[in-house]
mmCIF file of C-alpha atoms in Angstrom:
data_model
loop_
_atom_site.group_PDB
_atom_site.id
_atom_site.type_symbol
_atom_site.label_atom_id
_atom_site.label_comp_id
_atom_site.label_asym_id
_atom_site.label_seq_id
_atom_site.Cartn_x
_atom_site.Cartn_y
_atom_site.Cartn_z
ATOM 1 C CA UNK A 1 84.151 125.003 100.124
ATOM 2 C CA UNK A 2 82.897 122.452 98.041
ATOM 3 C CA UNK A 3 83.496 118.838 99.736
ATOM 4 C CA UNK A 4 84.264 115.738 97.584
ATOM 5 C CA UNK A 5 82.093 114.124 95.413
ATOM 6 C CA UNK A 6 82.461 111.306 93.283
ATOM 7 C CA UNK A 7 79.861 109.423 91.108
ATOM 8 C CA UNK A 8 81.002 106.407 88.957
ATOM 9 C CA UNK A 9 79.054 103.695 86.697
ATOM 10 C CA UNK A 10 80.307 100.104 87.152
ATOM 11 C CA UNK A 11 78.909 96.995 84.721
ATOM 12 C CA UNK A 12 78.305 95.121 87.558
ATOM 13 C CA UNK A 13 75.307 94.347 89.706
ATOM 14 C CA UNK A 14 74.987 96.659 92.826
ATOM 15 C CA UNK A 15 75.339 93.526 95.306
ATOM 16 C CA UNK A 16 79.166 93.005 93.844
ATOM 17 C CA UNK A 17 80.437 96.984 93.991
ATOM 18 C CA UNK A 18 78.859 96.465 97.556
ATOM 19 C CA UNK A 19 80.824 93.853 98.449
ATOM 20 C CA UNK A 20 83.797 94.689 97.234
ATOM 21 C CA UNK A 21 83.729 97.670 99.574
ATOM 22 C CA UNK A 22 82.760 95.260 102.822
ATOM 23 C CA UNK A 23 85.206 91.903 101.225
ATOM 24 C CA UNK A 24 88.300 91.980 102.786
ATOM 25 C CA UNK A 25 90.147 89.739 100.043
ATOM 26 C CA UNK A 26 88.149 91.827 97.365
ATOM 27 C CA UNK A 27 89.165 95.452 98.958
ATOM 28 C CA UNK A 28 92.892 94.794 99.161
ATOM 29 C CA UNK A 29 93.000 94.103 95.332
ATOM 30 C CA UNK A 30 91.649 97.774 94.722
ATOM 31 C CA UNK A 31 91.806 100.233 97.652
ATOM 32 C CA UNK A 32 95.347 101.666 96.921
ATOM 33 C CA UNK A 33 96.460 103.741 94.017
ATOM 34 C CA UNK A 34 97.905 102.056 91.061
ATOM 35 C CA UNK A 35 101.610 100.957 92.128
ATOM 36 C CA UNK A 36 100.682 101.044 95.741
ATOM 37 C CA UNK A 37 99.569 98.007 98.159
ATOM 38 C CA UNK A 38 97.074 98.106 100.819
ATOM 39 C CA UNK A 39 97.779 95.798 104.358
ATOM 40 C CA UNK A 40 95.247 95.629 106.767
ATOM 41 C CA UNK A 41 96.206 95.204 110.309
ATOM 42 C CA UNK A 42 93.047 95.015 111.615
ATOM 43 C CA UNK A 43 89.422 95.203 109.249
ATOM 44 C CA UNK A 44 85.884 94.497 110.726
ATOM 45 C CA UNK A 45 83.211 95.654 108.352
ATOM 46 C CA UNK A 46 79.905 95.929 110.130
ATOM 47 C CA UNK A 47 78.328 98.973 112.074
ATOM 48 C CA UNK A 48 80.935 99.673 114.425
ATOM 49 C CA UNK A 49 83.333 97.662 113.254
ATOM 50 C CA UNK A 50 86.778 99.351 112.853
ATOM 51 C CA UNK A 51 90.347 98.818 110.113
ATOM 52 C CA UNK A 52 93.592 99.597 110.623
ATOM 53 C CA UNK A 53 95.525 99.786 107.225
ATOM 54 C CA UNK A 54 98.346 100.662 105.620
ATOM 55 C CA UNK A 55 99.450 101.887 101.907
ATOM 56 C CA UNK A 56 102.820 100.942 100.940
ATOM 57 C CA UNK A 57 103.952 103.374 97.956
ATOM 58 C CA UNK A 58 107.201 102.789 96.086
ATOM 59 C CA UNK A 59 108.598 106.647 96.025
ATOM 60 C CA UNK A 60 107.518 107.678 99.656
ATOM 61 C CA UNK A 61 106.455 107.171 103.281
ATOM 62 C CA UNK A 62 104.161 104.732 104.377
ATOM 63 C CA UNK A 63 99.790 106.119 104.993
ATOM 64 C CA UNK A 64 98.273 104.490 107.837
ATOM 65 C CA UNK A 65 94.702 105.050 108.353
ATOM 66 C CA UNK A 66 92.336 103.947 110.868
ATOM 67 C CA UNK A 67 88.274 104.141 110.849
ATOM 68 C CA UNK A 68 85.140 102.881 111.929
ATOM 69 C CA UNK A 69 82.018 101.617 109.980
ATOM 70 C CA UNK A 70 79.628 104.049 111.177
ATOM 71 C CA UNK A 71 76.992 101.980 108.909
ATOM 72 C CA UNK A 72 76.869 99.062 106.967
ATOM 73 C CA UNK A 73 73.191 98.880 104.731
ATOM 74 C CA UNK A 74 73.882 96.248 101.954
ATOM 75 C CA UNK A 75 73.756 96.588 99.157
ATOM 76 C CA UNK A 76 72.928 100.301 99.366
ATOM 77 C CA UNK A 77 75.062 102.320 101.930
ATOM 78 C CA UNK A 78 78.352 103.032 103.368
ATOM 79 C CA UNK A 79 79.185 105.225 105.770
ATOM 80 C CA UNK A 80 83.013 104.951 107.742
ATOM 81 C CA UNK A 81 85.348 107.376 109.152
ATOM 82 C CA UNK A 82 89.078 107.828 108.270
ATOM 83 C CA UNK A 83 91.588 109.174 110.090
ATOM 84 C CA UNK A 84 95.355 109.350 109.728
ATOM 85 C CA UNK A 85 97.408 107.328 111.850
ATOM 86 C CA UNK A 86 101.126 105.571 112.932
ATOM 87 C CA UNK A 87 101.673 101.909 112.726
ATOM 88 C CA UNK A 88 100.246 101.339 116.042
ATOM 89 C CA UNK A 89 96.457 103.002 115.380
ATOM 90 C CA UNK A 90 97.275 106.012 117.081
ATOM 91 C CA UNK A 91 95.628 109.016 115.359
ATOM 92 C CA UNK A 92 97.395 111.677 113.779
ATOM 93 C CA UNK A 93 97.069 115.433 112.786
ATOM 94 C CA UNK A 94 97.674 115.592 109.156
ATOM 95 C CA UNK A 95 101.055 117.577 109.421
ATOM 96 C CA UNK A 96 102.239 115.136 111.820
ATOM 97 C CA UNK A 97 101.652 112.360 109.468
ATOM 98 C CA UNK A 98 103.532 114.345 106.844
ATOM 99 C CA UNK A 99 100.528 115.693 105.235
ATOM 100 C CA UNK A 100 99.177 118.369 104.132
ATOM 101 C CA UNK A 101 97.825 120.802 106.949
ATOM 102 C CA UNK A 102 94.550 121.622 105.592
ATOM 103 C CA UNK A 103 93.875 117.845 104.977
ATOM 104 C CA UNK A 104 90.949 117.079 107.815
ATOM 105 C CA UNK A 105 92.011 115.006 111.040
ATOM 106 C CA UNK A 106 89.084 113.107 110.684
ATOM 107 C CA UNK A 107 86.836 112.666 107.775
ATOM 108 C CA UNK A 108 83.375 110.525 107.293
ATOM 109 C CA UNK A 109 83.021 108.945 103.912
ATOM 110 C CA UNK A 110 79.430 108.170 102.581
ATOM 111 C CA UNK A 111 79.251 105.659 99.383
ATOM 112 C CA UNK A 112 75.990 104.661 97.492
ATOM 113 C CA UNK A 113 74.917 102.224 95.615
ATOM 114 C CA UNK A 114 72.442 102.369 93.405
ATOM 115 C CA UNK A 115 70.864 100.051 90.781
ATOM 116 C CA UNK A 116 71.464 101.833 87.211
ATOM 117 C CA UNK A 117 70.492 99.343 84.053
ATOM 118 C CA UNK A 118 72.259 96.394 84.402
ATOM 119 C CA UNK A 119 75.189 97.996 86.178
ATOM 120 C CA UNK A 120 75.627 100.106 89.429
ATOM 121 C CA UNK A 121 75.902 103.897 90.030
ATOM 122 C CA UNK A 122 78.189 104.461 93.007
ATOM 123 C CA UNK A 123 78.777 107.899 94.712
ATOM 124 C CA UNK A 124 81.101 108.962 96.992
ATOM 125 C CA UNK A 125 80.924 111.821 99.236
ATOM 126 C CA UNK A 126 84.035 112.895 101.653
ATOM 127 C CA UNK A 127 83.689 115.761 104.002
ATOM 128 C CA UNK A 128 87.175 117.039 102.979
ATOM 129 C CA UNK A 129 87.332 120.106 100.711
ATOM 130 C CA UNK A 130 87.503 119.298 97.036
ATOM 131 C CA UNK A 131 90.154 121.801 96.004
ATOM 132 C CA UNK A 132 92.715 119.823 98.671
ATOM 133 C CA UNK A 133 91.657 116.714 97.692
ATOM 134 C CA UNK A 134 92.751 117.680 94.370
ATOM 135 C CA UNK A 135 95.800 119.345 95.536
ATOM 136 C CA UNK A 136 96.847 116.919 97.442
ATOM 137 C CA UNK A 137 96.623 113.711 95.186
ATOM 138 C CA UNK A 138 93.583 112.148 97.404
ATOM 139 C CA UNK A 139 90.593 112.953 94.819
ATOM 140 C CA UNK A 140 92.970 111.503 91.937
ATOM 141 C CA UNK A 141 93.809 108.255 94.373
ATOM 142 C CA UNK A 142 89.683 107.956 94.406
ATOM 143 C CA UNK A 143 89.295 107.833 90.466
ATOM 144 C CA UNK A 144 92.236 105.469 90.204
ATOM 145 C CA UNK A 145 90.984 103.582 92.851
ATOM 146 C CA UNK A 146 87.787 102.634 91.187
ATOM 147 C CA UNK A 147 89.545 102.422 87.997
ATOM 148 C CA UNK A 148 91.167 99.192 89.572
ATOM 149 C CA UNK A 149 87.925 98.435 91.437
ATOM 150 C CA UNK A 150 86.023 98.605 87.627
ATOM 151 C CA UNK A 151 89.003 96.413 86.360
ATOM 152 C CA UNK A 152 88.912 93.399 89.160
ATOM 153 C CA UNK A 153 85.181 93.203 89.060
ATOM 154 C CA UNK A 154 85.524 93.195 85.135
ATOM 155 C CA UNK A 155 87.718 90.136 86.345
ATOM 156 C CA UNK A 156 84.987 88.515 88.521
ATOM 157 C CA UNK A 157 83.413 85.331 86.682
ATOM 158 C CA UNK A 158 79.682 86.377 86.564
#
C-alpha cells in the first residue's frame, strides 16, 4: 500500500513555507480544512518539542491530535508524529476517536522544503495508506490545507 505523498509549489521563499509550519500564529491561520478552526492547547516546535490541538468543524465532532517534533532542520525539514487523542492528550485508537479503523494510531509526517525558482517545492510524506487517506477525507484536508497555507502567505507583505 502506497503511503501518502504530497508535493506542492508555493511563490514564496523556502524560509516563509518553513515557518509557517514551525509559527504558531502563522499555523493556526492554515492547518485546518476550509470552515474548520485549529486551537492549540499546548505547541512547542523544536526537536522534541510536542502540540496538543484541536479542530473545531461546524457539522461534526471535535479531532484532537497530539505529536512530537521528531526534527526541526530550518528551512529544509520536518519531521513530527500525530496521533489521535481526547481533550486531555490522552492517545486514542482511531475507532475510539470515531474514526475510521484502518486510519494508523500513530503516524510520522516528513515535509520538505526545497528551493524551486523563486518559490518553494514542499513535499509531504505520511506513513498512512493513500487509499484511506483518500477515503477518509485526510489526503483532501492536506490539499485544502495548503490551499489556505498558499493563500495567507500570498497575504504576507514581502
Amino acid at each position: 500500500m502506497a503511503d501518502v505523498l504530497i508535493e506542492r509549489a508555493f511563490d514564496a521563499p523556502r524560509a516563509m513555507v518553513f515557518a509557517a509550519w514551525t509559527n504558531p500564529e502563522m499555523l493556526v491561520r492554515w492547518f485546518a480544512p476550509t470552515g474548520c478552526t485549529i486551537h492549540f492547547e499546548k505547541i512547542d516546535p523544536r526537536t522534541g518539542g510536542e502540540f496538543h490541538s484541536c479542530i473545531r468543524t461546524p457539522v461534526g465532532p471535535d479531532c484532537w491530535v497530539r505529536g512530537t517534533y521528531l526534527e526541526i532542520l530550518p528551512p529544509e525539514r520536518l519531521v513530527m508524529t500525530m496521533a489521535l487523542a481526547d481533550a486531555s492528550g490522552q492517545r486514542l485508537q482511531a475507532d475510539a476517536a470515531g474514526k475510521d479503523p484502518e486510519w494508523p494510531d500513530e503516524t510520522t509526517v516528513t515535509v520538505t522544503f526545497a528551493e524551486e525558482g523563486n518559490g518553494t517545492r514542499m513535499t509531504l510524506h505520511q506513513n498512512a495508506p493513500e487509499s484511506v487517506a483518500r477515503r477518509t477525507g485526510a489526503y483532501g484536508s492536506w490539499l485544502d490545507m495548503f490551499d489556505r497555507l498558499a493563500e495567507d502567505l500570498a497575504a504576507v507583505p514581502a
